[in-house]
Structures are given as structure tokens and as C-alpha cells.
Amino acid sequence: MRHIQPQICQHGFVVLFFLLSLSGKGADCQIWEQWNSGYTIKIQQSVAVQLCAGVHIPCTFTVPASRPLSTRVTGIWRKTGTRDIVAASTEASMVSEGTKDRFTLTGKVQEGDCSFSISDAQPPDQGEYEFRIEDVFHKYSYSWNRLSLSVTDLPEPTISPVGELIAGKPITLTCTAHPAPQGCKGIITWGGRINIENIYNYEREDQAGKVTSISDITVTPSQREHNSPLTCTVTYSGVSTNSSITLDVQFPPEMKITVSGYNGTYENKSVTVIEGDTKLLRCEVNSNPVAEISWGRGDEILSETSGQGVTLALENVSVADTVTYTCLARNTHGSVSGTVSVTVAYAPRRPTISNCTSKGCRVEAIEGTSLSLLCSAESNPPANLSWAKMGQNSTDPLNSSSGRFDVSHVTTDNGGDYMCRARNKHGNSTVSVTVVIIYAPRRLTINYCTINDCFEEKNSSVEVLKSVEVLEGNSLYLQCDADSNPPANVSWIKPLQNITQPLLSAQLNVTNATSQNGGNYMCWATNRVGNESKSITVVIKSLTNDKIHREGLMFGGIFLLLLAAIVIVTVLVMRYKKK
């Protein structure tokens, strides 16, 4: 690393010169001294050095006359706030690995010279530094005057040329980095949406030893890259700087024709417009530079302008407007045209369902029979007819042909709201019908409970039985449920006695049960489709009989135990006599 020789500033202090035009800039020279102690140090307060550059920092110091320095004195520069020694006059092993061979104490410490040099400056070098001496019996830190070092970034690279690019025409773009010292060359990378076909990186060294990194790329721009950024990044020793440009790509016109009320583009296509309607034909053009745009009908120019688009209004369309309209766009790089053929038609009218002309139509079908629904709609062009069950995925239509929906064997799953949709490319229309599946009562269930209103409780204990036993004097609650459509009339029947409760969930209540409440009960459910029944046996247990039965069991058990004991004793006696 080469350094410029320093010159002496006013008051005899040293001014910092810049290395290879990458300058370190110092503050005015100042004297820092502890007059009472005899310790003084002369050094700049702050120094700025560019990344990868080097700088020489002059410094002198004194010690009290009563404490002269020996030949064994060691000068040390360390970074404030850390224990890192960045440079030392002796014992190089004590120097931090991060600054070894880059920070050098150049002054002769024994003579009061604490000057040091920095080469290949890095971002971590930024901070404050202080000088210290260590002699045999003499150690002192000049911490009351510190050097502030800042590391500045290198200038941004430049990209050329920055002029106009033509779509489809290859061009070479160059990124030139700022000159840097030897050993600190920049690595160039490119970023952007444009496709790089070839890349060539090289270096150029000037007489002063500065190295300039250069990168050439070959690209073929397209309309897609217009107004997109292109970035050149130069990385020096892990630190990057970049420069960006916005690509100005010139290209011939590209056209998109749209029609109000329709989705999609319509250049070189036909479009159907409802008779009496008003439609806007919009011709949008993307070009650079801007194009001249016009709408025409045959040789007649209807509207023209320059810019990004022009609109043609077709008002109160009639059959006479069934013609072809042409949009033409032109700039210095070419021209393009598009046509729209207009025909008159209309969207499907509201569909109709056979035998179902009223709004909110309802159709009933008995479970197990067949069902047939026919849908039709007036439209031009003819509409596609499809059936869908509402509440299901409308993109999953039911099997239907020519608007007919057939079910050969109806189940309850076929009930619900159905929609017939008539669709053509100009619109769609729908009609709905409610299909009700009716069936006779089925799946009768009888529930038993011993507490009134227990069927209303969510956590109540309810059993489904074919028979039930109840102690005399207790209560009995039976509930019969029937699954049917329409809802069934439910009644309880006992031989020679009819207990009718016309409810969907009929409950039979018996309080203070007696023997007369025992016997077979039948739940009978009926609607206009059919009927169903289910029986349950109620057994009333007498409290007296139950007590006698328990006592009989107890005494019987005791008798059996005594009898078994007598038999065992007899067997043992007989065996003893035989011996």
C-alpha cells in the first residue's frame, strides 16, 4: 500500500492526505494535555476513510520528564469499549486477528511518536481508538483523547447507455464500478426482469494502480421489460453498493378491444348485442411511443385520437348496425388492426317448467315413484339448459338432457329446491321449483321415562324398550315418535280403550300406576300416504308381592345353606367311623 507523505499543519501538527484519491478526512489538529501530569498527546479528533482505502494518522505524545521511556517501551492502539489491540510496536501476537497486517504502529514509541497506518479499511474498523504505553515500571493510557474513525462507502457504479431501447433489437449495457485499490476489486452482479443473454466481466487498471471493475451484458429487450428496473450491484469485501435505471423500451402497438358489459377481448371476433341496447367498443393500445388510433366502418372514419385508447359508442342498436368495425393503431415502429363483427340477439328469457307456471312452484312425489321435470327457455342463440340442486355446488350440474330432469326411483334425498338454468354467451336466466317427497310413517320409536317432562331435558335418561316394568303407585311416561311427511297423527291404543293424542311426538302419561294400567299398548301413526304401528308391554309390579318374593328368596337361601352344612358334617362323621 502506497501512502502520500504528510505535511505539517499550523501549530506543528500533521494533516492527513488521501490515499489514491480515496481520502481520509481529519478534523482540525488539536493539542490534548494534562499539564499537571506532563502527559500530552497530539492527534486528530476524527478521520474518515473510504472502504478498502488506506490512511496514515500522525500522532505524537509526551511523558513527564521524571519518567523517561526505556528502550523496552511498547506502544499500543486499542479500540475503545473492547479489549481488542489493533496495533502494537512489539509483540505482534497480541494484535487482534481482525486488524493484523492492516493496522500498523509506524511511529518510534521511545521517541514519542505514536503514528499508525490503516490499509484496506473495513466497516468493522469504524469506532473510537485510544493510545497506551507500557514500560517496565511505567504504564499509562491516553484515554482522555480518543481518535474517532469512520469508514465511508465507495461511490455507486454507473450503467450505460441510458437511452432508448428497441424491442427485439439486441444491445450491450455496461456497468462500471468506481476505481478501487488493488486487493479490493469489486464483484459485479446484475438484477432485473430482463433476460441476460451474455455477460462479460473484466477489470481495467490505471497508472496509479487503481482497479476498475466492468461488466458488459447483452440483452434483447421486449415490451414486457418496459418501465422495469435494471440494477447493477458492486460488492467490495462483503459490502455492496448499487445503481439502478428504468428501461425505456420502444415497441410497436399492441391492441385489446373490449365491449362494455362483456368479459374478455374481442379483436377479430364477433359480438352479439341486445337489440335496443347501447354498447361501447373500447380499443386500448399499448405502445411506445404513443400511437395514432382510429375506429372505422368500411372506408368511413368514425372516431380517431392519439394516445392509449379510443371508444366507439353504439347507441340504440338495430339490425342495421350488424356490420364489421375496425380499429387501427400506428406508430413509428409499426401498426396493428382489429375488428369486431356486431350481431343482434338476446339473452334467454325466464325458463318455464312443464305443469308449473306459477312463481314458487311446488311439486310432490311419493317415495319410490318416478319424477320428471322438463325445462325450456326462449333465447337466441339457443340456450344450454341445466338442472342443479340449490345448496350444492352449482358447477356440478345434475344429469339432464335437453332440459329434462328424471328420477326413476324417488327417495327423500331427492327432496329440496331445484333450479333450471338457461345460459348462452350473452347471459343466463333461472327458475326454481320445490320438490317435496312424501312418505308414510316409519321408524316408530317408543321412549320410556319415570320423570315428567324428562323428554324435554337434553341430559335426561330415556330408554327405548319393547316392554317396561313399573312399581305400583309410581308414574309412567311413554312417548311415541314417528318419521313421516306430511307429519303423522299419532295415537295410543289399548285393548277396549282408545287414548288419542294427535301430535307428532305423542306422550302417554300414567301417574300412580295400578294393576289396571298394565297390559299391551300400541302406538298408531297415520298420514295421507300410509300408516305404521308399534307395541309395548307395560308390567305393573305389586309392592306386596315384591316384598313376599324377596323374603321367600332370603329364607330359601338360608335353608339351602343349613342343608349344605348338615350334608358336609354327615360325610365327615361317616369317614371318621370307617377309620
Coordinates of C-alpha atoms in Angstrom, one line a residue:
M1 CA 0.0 0.0 0.0
R2 CA 1.5 3.4 -1.0
H3 CA 0.9 6.5 1.1
I4 CA 1.3 10.2 0.4
Q5 CA 3.8 11.9 2.7
P6 CA 2.0 14.0 5.2
Q7 CA 2.6 17.8 5.5
I8 CA 2.8 19.7 8.8
C9 CA -0.2 21.9 9.6
Q10 CA -0.3 25.1 11.6
H11 CA 0.9 24.7 15.2
G12 CA 3.2 21.9 14.0
F13 CA 0.6 19.2 13.7
V14 CA 0.1 16.7 10.9
V15 CA -2.6 16.9 8.3
L16 CA -3.9 13.7 6.7
F17 CA -3.6 13.2 3.0
F18 CA -5.8 10.8 1.0
L19 CA -4.7 7.5 -0.5
L20 CA -5.1 7.0 -4.2
S21 CA -7.9 9.6 -4.3
L22 CA -9.8 7.6 -1.6
S23 CA -9.3 10.2 1.0
G24 CA -9.3 10.1 4.8
K25 CA -10.5 13.5 6.1
G26 CA -9.4 14.7 9.5
A27 CA -10.7 17.4 11.9
D28 CA -8.5 20.4 12.8
C29 CA -5.4 19.4 14.7
Q30 CA -5.7 19.9 18.5
I31 CA -3.4 19.5 21.5
W32 CA -4.6 17.4 24.4
E33 CA -2.5 17.7 27.5
Q34 CA -2.7 17.1 31.2
W35 CA -0.3 19.9 32.2
N36 CA -0.2 18.9 35.8
S37 CA 1.0 15.4 35.0
G38 CA 3.2 16.1 32.0
Y39 CA 1.3 13.7 29.7
T40 CA 0.3 15.2 26.4
I41 CA -0.8 13.7 23.0
K42 CA -1.2 15.4 19.6
I43 CA -3.6 13.7 17.2
Q44 CA -6.6 14.5 15.1
Q45 CA -10.0 14.0 16.7
S46 CA -11.7 12.3 13.7
V47 CA -10.6 10.6 10.5
A48 CA -12.8 9.4 7.6
V49 CA -11.5 6.8 5.2
Q50 CA -13.3 5.1 2.3
L51 CA -13.9 1.4 2.2
C52 CA -10.9 -0.6 1.1
A53 CA -8.7 2.5 1.2
G54 CA -5.7 3.3 3.5
V55 CA -4.7 6.2 5.6
H56 CA -1.7 7.3 7.7
I57 CA -2.6 9.0 11.0
P58 CA 0.3 11.2 12.6
C59 CA 0.5 11.2 16.3
T60 CA 3.0 12.4 19.0
F61 CA 2.9 12.2 22.7
T62 CA 5.0 13.1 25.8
V63 CA 5.5 11.8 29.3
P64 CA 6.7 13.5 32.4
A65 CA 10.4 14.3 32.4
S66 CA 10.7 12.4 35.7
R67 CA 9.5 9.2 34.0
P68 CA 11.5 8.8 30.7
L69 CA 10.8 5.9 28.4
S70 CA 13.1 3.0 28.2
T71 CA 14.1 1.0 25.1
R72 CA 11.7 -1.7 26.1
V73 CA 8.6 0.5 26.0
T74 CA 5.6 -0.8 24.0
G75 CA 3.1 1.4 22.2
I76 CA -0.5 0.0 21.9
W77 CA -3.5 1.2 19.9
R78 CA -6.8 -0.4 21.0
K79 CA -10.4 0.0 20.1
T80 CA -12.4 1.8 22.9
G81 CA -15.0 -0.4 24.6
T82 CA -13.3 -3.6 23.7
R83 CA -10.1 -5.4 24.7
D84 CA -9.0 -5.7 21.0
I85 CA -5.5 -4.4 20.4
V86 CA -5.4 -3.2 16.8
A87 CA -1.7 -2.3 16.6
A88 CA 1.4 -2.6 18.8
S89 CA 5.0 -1.6 18.4
T90 CA 6.2 -5.0 19.7
E91 CA 4.7 -8.4 20.4
A92 CA 2.6 -8.8 17.2
S93 CA 0.9 -11.8 18.7
M94 CA -1.1 -9.5 21.0
V95 CA -2.8 -7.8 18.0
S96 CA -6.3 -8.8 17.1
E97 CA -6.7 -11.1 14.0
G98 CA -9.2 -8.7 12.5
T99 CA -6.7 -5.9 12.2
K100 CA -3.3 -7.8 12.0
D101 CA -1.4 -6.7 8.9
R102 CA -3.9 -3.9 8.2
F103 CA -3.2 -1.6 11.3
T104 CA 0.5 -0.8 11.8
L105 CA 2.0 1.3 14.5
T106 CA 4.6 3.1 12.4
G107 CA 6.0 5.6 14.9
K108 CA 9.0 5.1 17.1
V109 CA 7.4 5.0 20.5
Q110 CA 10.6 5.6 22.5
E111 CA 10.9 8.9 20.7
G112 CA 7.3 9.9 21.5
D113 CA 5.9 9.0 18.1
C114 CA 2.5 7.2 18.2
S115 CA 1.6 7.4 14.5
F116 CA -0.1 4.5 12.8
S117 CA -1.4 3.4 9.4
I118 CA -4.6 1.6 8.2
S119 CA -4.9 -0.3 5.0
D120 CA -7.9 -2.0 3.3
A121 CA -10.4 -0.2 5.6
Q122 CA -13.4 -2.4 6.5
P123 CA -16.8 -1.4 8.0
P124 CA -16.0 -3.1 11.4
D125 CA -13.0 -0.7 11.7
Q126 CA -15.4 2.2 12.4
G127 CA -15.2 3.4 16.0
E128 CA -13.0 5.1 18.6
Y129 CA -9.4 4.3 19.4
E130 CA -7.0 5.2 22.2
F131 CA -3.3 5.0 22.7
R132 CA -1.5 3.4 25.6
I133 CA 2.2 2.9 26.6
E134 CA 3.5 0.0 28.7
D135 CA 7.1 0.3 30.0
V136 CA 8.9 -1.8 32.6
F137 CA 7.7 0.3 35.6
H138 CA 5.5 2.7 33.7
K139 CA 2.0 2.2 32.2
Y140 CA -0.3 4.9 31.0
S141 CA -3.5 5.2 28.8
Y142 CA -4.2 8.4 26.9
S143 CA -7.9 7.6 27.1
W144 CA -8.9 11.2 27.7
N145 CA -8.2 11.9 24.0
R146 CA -9.5 9.4 21.5
L147 CA -9.4 9.1 17.7
S148 CA -12.8 8.7 16.0
L149 CA -12.6 6.6 12.8
S150 CA -15.4 6.4 10.2
V151 CA -15.4 4.2 7.1
T152 CA -17.4 5.6 4.2
D153 CA -18.9 3.7 1.2
L154 CA -17.5 3.8 -2.3
P155 CA -19.5 5.7 -4.9
E156 CA -22.3 4.0 -6.8
P157 CA -21.5 2.3 -10.2
T158 CA -22.7 3.7 -13.4
I159 CA -24.8 2.0 -16.1
S160 CA -24.6 3.0 -19.8
P161 CA -26.1 3.7 -22.2
V162 CA -29.2 5.1 -20.7
G163 CA -31.1 5.9 -23.9
E164 CA -34.0 4.3 -25.7
L165 CA -34.1 0.5 -26.3
I166 CA -36.0 -1.1 -29.2
A167 CA -38.0 -4.3 -28.5
G168 CA -36.4 -7.2 -30.3
K169 CA -33.1 -5.5 -31.0
P170 CA -30.1 -6.8 -29.1
I171 CA -28.0 -4.2 -27.2
T172 CA -25.0 -4.2 -24.9
L173 CA -25.3 -2.5 -21.5
T174 CA -22.2 -1.7 -19.4
C175 CA -21.8 -1.4 -15.6
T176 CA -18.7 0.4 -14.5
A177 CA -17.6 0.3 -10.8
H178 CA -15.7 3.2 -9.1
P179 CA -11.9 2.7 -9.1
A180 CA -10.7 0.8 -6.0
P181 CA -7.3 0.0 -4.6
Q182 CA -5.5 -3.3 -5.5
G183 CA -6.8 -6.1 -3.4
C184 CA -10.2 -4.6 -3.1
K185 CA -11.7 -5.1 -6.5
G186 CA -15.5 -5.1 -6.9
I187 CA -17.6 -8.1 -7.9
I188 CA -20.4 -7.0 -10.2
T189 CA -23.8 -8.7 -10.4
W190 CA -27.0 -7.7 -12.3
G191 CA -30.6 -7.8 -11.2
G192 CA -33.8 -7.2 -13.0
R193 CA -36.6 -8.8 -15.0
I194 CA -34.9 -8.7 -18.4
N195 CA -33.3 -11.8 -19.7
I196 CA -29.4 -11.6 -19.9
E197 CA -28.2 -13.5 -22.9
N198 CA -24.4 -12.9 -22.4
I199 CA -22.3 -11.5 -19.6
Y200 CA -18.6 -10.5 -19.7
N201 CA -16.8 -9.2 -16.6
Y202 CA -13.3 -7.7 -16.8
E203 CA -11.0 -5.2 -15.0
R204 CA -9.0 -2.1 -16.0
E205 CA -6.0 -0.8 -14.0
D206 CA -4.8 2.8 -14.3
Q207 CA -1.3 4.2 -13.8
A208 CA -2.0 4.9 -10.1
G209 CA -2.8 1.2 -9.5
K210 CA -6.5 1.7 -9.1
V211 CA -8.6 -1.2 -10.4
T212 CA -11.9 -0.5 -12.2
S213 CA -14.4 -3.5 -12.4
I214 CA -16.5 -3.5 -15.6
S215 CA -19.4 -5.8 -16.7
D216 CA -21.0 -6.0 -20.1
I217 CA -24.3 -7.7 -20.7
T218 CA -26.1 -8.4 -24.0
V219 CA -29.9 -8.3 -23.8
T220 CA -32.8 -8.3 -26.3
P221 CA -35.5 -6.1 -24.6
S222 CA -39.2 -6.8 -25.1
Q223 CA -42.3 -4.9 -24.3
R224 CA -42.6 -6.9 -21.1
E225 CA -39.5 -5.1 -19.7
H226 CA -40.7 -1.6 -20.5
N227 CA -40.5 0.6 -17.3
S228 CA -38.9 -2.3 -15.4
P229 CA -35.8 -1.7 -13.2
L230 CA -32.3 -2.9 -14.0
T231 CA -29.8 -2.9 -11.1
C232 CA -26.0 -3.2 -11.1
T233 CA -24.5 -4.2 -7.7
V234 CA -20.8 -4.0 -6.9
T235 CA -19.6 -5.9 -3.8
Y236 CA -16.4 -4.9 -2.1
S237 CA -15.2 -7.3 0.7
G238 CA -18.8 -8.1 1.7
V239 CA -20.1 -4.5 1.4
S240 CA -22.3 -3.7 -1.6
T241 CA -23.3 -0.6 -3.4
N242 CA -25.7 -0.4 -6.4
S243 CA -27.2 1.7 -9.1
S244 CA -30.5 1.3 -11.0
I245 CA -32.1 2.5 -14.2
T246 CA -35.6 2.2 -15.6
L247 CA -35.7 0.6 -19.0
D248 CA -37.3 2.7 -21.8
V249 CA -38.2 0.0 -24.4
Q250 CA -39.9 1.2 -27.6
F251 CA -42.2 -1.2 -29.4
P252 CA -45.0 -1.2 -32.0
P253 CA -48.6 -1.0 -30.9
E254 CA -50.4 -3.9 -29.2
M255 CA -54.2 -3.9 -29.2
K256 CA -57.0 -5.0 -27.0
I257 CA -60.7 -4.5 -27.9
T258 CA -63.4 -4.8 -25.2
V259 CA -67.1 -4.4 -25.3
S260 CA -69.0 -2.9 -22.4
G261 CA -71.0 -5.5 -20.5
Y262 CA -68.8 -8.4 -21.7
N263 CA -65.7 -10.0 -20.3
G264 CA -62.7 -10.8 -22.4
T265 CA -61.2 -9.3 -25.6
Y266 CA -62.9 -9.1 -28.9
E267 CA -60.5 -8.1 -31.6
N268 CA -61.1 -10.1 -34.8
K269 CA -64.2 -11.7 -33.3
S270 CA -68.0 -11.2 -33.4
V271 CA -70.1 -9.9 -30.6
T272 CA -73.8 -10.1 -30.1
V273 CA -75.6 -7.0 -28.8
I274 CA -79.1 -7.0 -27.5
E275 CA -81.5 -5.1 -29.7
G276 CA -82.1 -1.5 -28.5
D277 CA -79.1 -1.7 -26.2
T278 CA -76.2 0.7 -26.1
K279 CA -72.7 -0.7 -26.2
L280 CA -69.2 0.8 -26.0
L281 CA -66.5 -0.6 -28.2
R282 CA -63.2 0.3 -26.5
C283 CA -59.9 0.0 -28.4
E284 CA -57.0 0.1 -26.0
V285 CA -53.4 0.3 -27.4
N286 CA -50.1 -0.3 -25.6
S287 CA -47.2 1.2 -27.5
N288 CA -44.0 3.3 -27.1
P289 CA -44.1 5.9 -28.4
V290 CA -47.9 6.6 -28.3
A291 CA -49.9 5.6 -31.4
E292 CA -52.5 7.2 -33.6
I293 CA -55.7 5.3 -33.1
S294 CA -59.0 5.3 -35.1
W295 CA -62.3 3.4 -35.4
G296 CA -63.8 2.9 -38.9
R297 CA -66.7 1.2 -40.6
G298 CA -65.7 0.3 -44.2
D299 CA -64.0 3.4 -45.6
E300 CA -65.7 5.7 -43.0
I301 CA -63.7 7.0 -40.1
L302 CA -66.0 7.2 -37.0
S303 CA -63.5 8.3 -34.3
E304 CA -59.8 8.9 -34.0
T305 CA -57.2 10.2 -31.5
S306 CA -53.6 9.7 -30.3
G307 CA -52.8 8.1 -27.0
Q308 CA -53.7 4.8 -25.3
G309 CA -57.2 4.2 -26.5
V310 CA -60.4 5.4 -28.2
T311 CA -64.0 4.4 -27.6
L312 CA -66.8 4.0 -30.1
A313 CA -70.4 4.2 -28.7
L314 CA -73.1 2.1 -30.4
E315 CA -76.4 3.6 -29.2
N316 CA -79.9 2.1 -29.6
V317 CA -78.6 -0.8 -31.6
S318 CA -80.7 -2.0 -34.5
V319 CA -80.4 -4.7 -37.2
A320 CA -78.8 -2.1 -39.5
D321 CA -75.8 -2.0 -37.1
T322 CA -74.9 -5.6 -38.0
V323 CA -71.6 -4.6 -39.6
T324 CA -67.8 -5.0 -39.0
Y325 CA -66.0 -2.3 -37.1
T326 CA -62.2 -1.8 -37.5
C327 CA -59.7 -0.3 -35.0
L328 CA -56.3 0.8 -36.5
A329 CA -53.3 1.8 -34.4
R330 CA -49.9 3.1 -35.8
N331 CA -46.6 4.5 -34.5
T332 CA -43.0 4.8 -35.8
H333 CA -42.3 1.1 -35.2
G334 CA -45.4 -0.5 -36.9
S335 CA -49.2 -0.8 -37.0
V336 CA -51.9 -3.2 -35.9
S337 CA -55.6 -3.5 -36.5
G338 CA -58.5 -5.4 -35.0
T339 CA -62.2 -5.9 -36.0
V340 CA -65.4 -6.5 -34.2
S341 CA -68.4 -8.0 -36.0
V342 CA -71.7 -7.0 -34.4
T343 CA -74.9 -9.1 -34.5
V344 CA -78.2 -8.6 -32.7
A345 CA -79.5 -11.2 -30.3
Y346 CA -80.9 -11.5 -26.7
A347 CA -80.2 -13.5 -23.5
P348 CA -82.6 -16.3 -22.5
R349 CA -86.0 -15.4 -21.3
R350 CA -87.2 -16.8 -17.9
P351 CA -87.4 -20.6 -18.3
T352 CA -90.6 -22.4 -17.8
I353 CA -91.2 -25.9 -16.2
S354 CA -93.9 -28.2 -17.5
N355 CA -97.1 -28.1 -15.4
C356 CA -95.5 -25.5 -13.2
T357 CA -96.2 -21.9 -14.5
S358 CA -96.7 -20.1 -11.2
K359 CA -93.9 -18.5 -9.3
G360 CA -92.7 -20.5 -6.3
C361 CA -93.9 -23.8 -7.9
R362 CA -94.2 -26.9 -5.6
V363 CA -94.2 -30.5 -6.9
E364 CA -94.9 -33.5 -4.7
A365 CA -93.6 -37.0 -5.3
I366 CA -94.4 -40.2 -3.3
E367 CA -91.3 -42.0 -2.2
G368 CA -90.5 -44.9 -4.5
T369 CA -92.3 -43.5 -7.6
S370 CA -90.7 -41.6 -10.5
L371 CA -90.2 -37.9 -11.1
S372 CA -89.8 -36.0 -14.3
L373 CA -89.3 -32.2 -14.7
L374 CA -89.0 -30.5 -18.2
C375 CA -87.5 -27.0 -18.5
S376 CA -87.5 -24.8 -21.6
A377 CA -86.5 -21.2 -22.4
E378 CA -86.7 -18.9 -25.4
S379 CA -83.4 -17.4 -26.5
N380 CA -81.2 -16.5 -29.4
P381 CA -78.9 -18.3 -29.9
P382 CA -80.5 -21.4 -28.4
A383 CA -79.7 -21.8 -24.7
N384 CA -78.0 -24.6 -22.9
L385 CA -80.3 -25.9 -20.2
S386 CA -79.1 -27.5 -17.0
W387 CA -80.6 -28.5 -13.6
A388 CA -78.9 -28.1 -10.3
K389 CA -80.0 -28.7 -6.7
M390 CA -79.7 -25.5 -4.7
G391 CA -77.3 -25.6 -1.8
Q392 CA -75.0 -27.9 -3.8
N393 CA -72.0 -26.9 -5.9
S394 CA -73.5 -25.1 -8.9
T395 CA -70.6 -26.3 -11.0
D396 CA -71.7 -29.9 -10.5
P397 CA -75.0 -30.0 -12.5
L398 CA -77.4 -32.9 -12.3
N399 CA -77.7 -35.3 -15.2
S400 CA -80.2 -33.8 -17.6
S401 CA -80.8 -33.9 -21.3
S402 CA -82.4 -31.1 -23.3
G403 CA -83.8 -29.5 -20.1
R404 CA -85.3 -32.8 -18.8
F405 CA -84.5 -34.0 -15.3
D406 CA -85.7 -37.6 -14.5
V407 CA -85.5 -39.7 -11.3
S408 CA -86.7 -43.3 -11.7
H409 CA -86.9 -44.2 -8.0
V410 CA -87.5 -41.2 -5.7
T411 CA -86.0 -41.1 -2.2
T412 CA -86.1 -38.5 0.5
D413 CA -82.6 -37.4 -0.7
N414 CA -84.3 -36.1 -3.9
G415 CA -86.4 -33.5 -2.0
G416 CA -85.4 -29.8 -1.9
D417 CA -85.2 -26.8 -4.1
Y418 CA -84.1 -27.3 -7.7
M419 CA -83.0 -24.6 -10.2
C420 CA -83.2 -24.8 -14.0
R421 CA -80.6 -22.5 -15.6
A422 CA -80.8 -21.4 -19.3
R423 CA -77.5 -20.0 -20.5
N424 CA -75.9 -18.7 -23.7
K425 CA -72.9 -16.4 -24.2
H426 CA -75.0 -13.3 -23.7
G427 CA -76.5 -14.1 -20.3
N428 CA -78.5 -16.6 -18.3
S429 CA -81.8 -16.9 -16.6
T430 CA -83.1 -19.3 -13.9
V431 CA -86.3 -20.6 -12.5
S432 CA -86.7 -22.7 -9.3
V433 CA -89.1 -25.4 -8.2
T434 CA -89.6 -27.1 -4.8
V435 CA -89.7 -30.9 -4.9
V436 CA -91.4 -32.4 -1.8
I437 CA -91.0 -36.1 -1.1
I438 CA -93.9 -37.5 0.9
Y439 CA -93.9 -40.9 2.6
A440 CA -95.9 -43.0 5.1
P441 CA -94.9 -43.1 8.8
R442 CA -91.9 -45.2 9.6
R443 CA -89.2 -45.9 12.2
L444 CA -91.6 -45.6 15.1
T445 CA -89.8 -45.3 18.4
I446 CA -91.2 -45.6 22.0
N447 CA -89.2 -44.0 24.8
Y448 CA -89.8 -44.6 28.5
C449 CA -89.1 -42.2 31.4
T450 CA -90.1 -42.1 35.0
I451 CA -90.0 -38.3 35.4
N452 CA -92.5 -36.0 33.8
D453 CA -91.1 -33.6 31.2
C454 CA -87.9 -35.6 31.0
F455 CA -88.2 -35.8 27.3
E456 CA -87.6 -32.0 27.2
E457 CA -84.3 -32.3 29.0
K458 CA -81.2 -32.8 26.9
N459 CA -79.4 -34.9 29.5
S460 CA -82.5 -37.0 30.6
S461 CA -82.3 -40.8 30.8
V462 CA -84.6 -42.2 28.2
E463 CA -84.7 -45.9 27.2
V464 CA -86.1 -47.5 24.0
L465 CA -87.9 -50.7 25.0
K466 CA -90.3 -53.4 23.9
S467 CA -91.6 -53.8 27.5
V468 CA -91.3 -51.9 30.7
E469 CA -91.9 -52.7 34.4
V470 CA -93.3 -50.1 36.8
L471 CA -93.9 -50.5 40.6
E472 CA -97.4 -50.0 41.7
G473 CA -98.0 -46.3 42.7
N474 CA -95.2 -44.9 40.6
S475 CA -95.5 -42.9 37.4
L476 CA -95.1 -44.0 33.8
Y477 CA -94.3 -41.7 30.8
L478 CA -94.2 -43.1 27.3
Q479 CA -93.5 -41.1 24.2
C480 CA -94.0 -42.3 20.6
D481 CA -92.2 -40.6 17.7
A482 CA -92.8 -41.2 14.0
D483 CA -90.8 -40.2 11.0
S484 CA -93.2 -39.1 8.2
N485 CA -94.0 -36.5 5.6
P486 CA -96.5 -34.9 5.9
P487 CA -96.5 -35.2 9.8
A488 CA -98.5 -38.1 11.1
N489 CA -101.4 -38.1 13.5
V490 CA -100.1 -40.2 16.5
S491 CA -102.4 -42.0 18.9
W492 CA -102.1 -44.6 21.8
I493 CA -104.4 -47.6 21.7
K494 CA -105.0 -50.2 24.5
P495 CA -107.5 -53.1 24.1
L496 CA -111.0 -51.9 24.9
Q497 CA -109.7 -48.3 25.4
N498 CA -108.5 -45.7 22.9
I499 CA -106.1 -43.0 24.1
T500 CA -105.8 -40.4 21.3
Q501 CA -103.2 -37.6 21.2
P502 CA -102.9 -36.2 17.7
L503 CA -99.3 -35.0 18.0
L504 CA -96.1 -35.7 16.0
S505 CA -94.5 -36.7 19.3
A506 CA -97.3 -38.1 21.4
Q507 CA -96.7 -38.8 25.1
L508 CA -98.7 -41.2 27.3
N509 CA -98.7 -40.2 31.0
V510 CA -99.8 -42.6 33.8
T511 CA -99.5 -41.4 37.4
N512 CA -100.0 -43.5 40.5
A513 CA -99.9 -46.7 38.4
T514 CA -102.2 -49.6 39.4
S515 CA -102.6 -53.1 38.0
Q516 CA -105.3 -51.8 35.7
N517 CA -102.6 -49.8 33.8
G518 CA -100.7 -52.9 32.9
G519 CA -101.0 -54.7 29.5
N520 CA -100.2 -54.1 25.8
Y521 CA -100.1 -50.6 24.4
M522 CA -99.9 -49.8 20.7
C523 CA -98.7 -46.5 19.1
W524 CA -100.5 -45.8 15.9
A525 CA -99.2 -43.2 13.4
T526 CA -101.0 -42.3 10.1
N527 CA -101.0 -39.7 7.3
R528 CA -102.4 -39.5 3.8
V529 CA -99.7 -41.7 2.4
G530 CA -100.0 -44.7 4.9
N531 CA -99.7 -45.8 8.5
E532 CA -97.4 -47.6 10.9
S533 CA -97.8 -49.1 14.4
K534 CA -95.5 -50.3 17.3
S535 CA -96.4 -52.1 20.6
I536 CA -95.0 -52.1 24.1
T537 CA -95.9 -54.2 27.1
V538 CA -96.4 -52.4 30.5
V539 CA -96.0 -54.6 33.6
I540 CA -97.2 -53.2 37.0
K541 CA -95.4 -54.9 39.9
S542 CA -97.3 -55.1 43.2
L543 CA -95.4 -53.8 46.3
T544 CA -96.8 -56.7 48.5
N545 CA -95.9 -59.5 46.0
D546 CA -92.5 -58.0 45.6
K547 CA -91.8 -58.0 49.4
I548 CA -93.0 -61.6 49.8
H549 CA -90.9 -62.6 46.9
R550 CA -87.8 -61.0 48.4
E551 CA -88.5 -62.6 51.8
G552 CA -89.0 -66.0 50.2
L553 CA -85.7 -65.8 48.4
M554 CA -84.0 -64.8 51.7
F555 CA -85.4 -67.8 53.7
G556 CA -84.9 -70.2 50.9
G557 CA -81.2 -69.2 50.8
I558 CA -80.8 -69.7 54.5
F559 CA -82.5 -73.2 54.2
L560 CA -80.1 -74.2 51.5
L561 CA -77.1 -73.1 53.4
L562 CA -78.2 -75.1 56.5
L563 CA -78.9 -78.2 54.4
A564 CA -75.4 -78.0 52.8
A565 CA -73.8 -77.7 56.3
I566 CA -75.7 -80.9 57.5
V567 CA -74.6 -82.8 54.5
I568 CA -70.9 -81.8 54.9
V569 CA -71.0 -82.8 58.7
T570 CA -72.6 -86.2 57.9
V571 CA -70.0 -87.0 55.3
L572 CA -67.1 -86.2 57.7
V573 CA -68.6 -88.3 60.5
M574 CA -69.0 -91.4 58.2
R575 CA -65.4 -91.1 57.1
Y576 CA -64.2 -90.9 60.7
K577 CA -66.1 -94.1 61.7
K578 CA -64.6 -96.0 58.7
K579 CA -61.1 -95.3 60.0

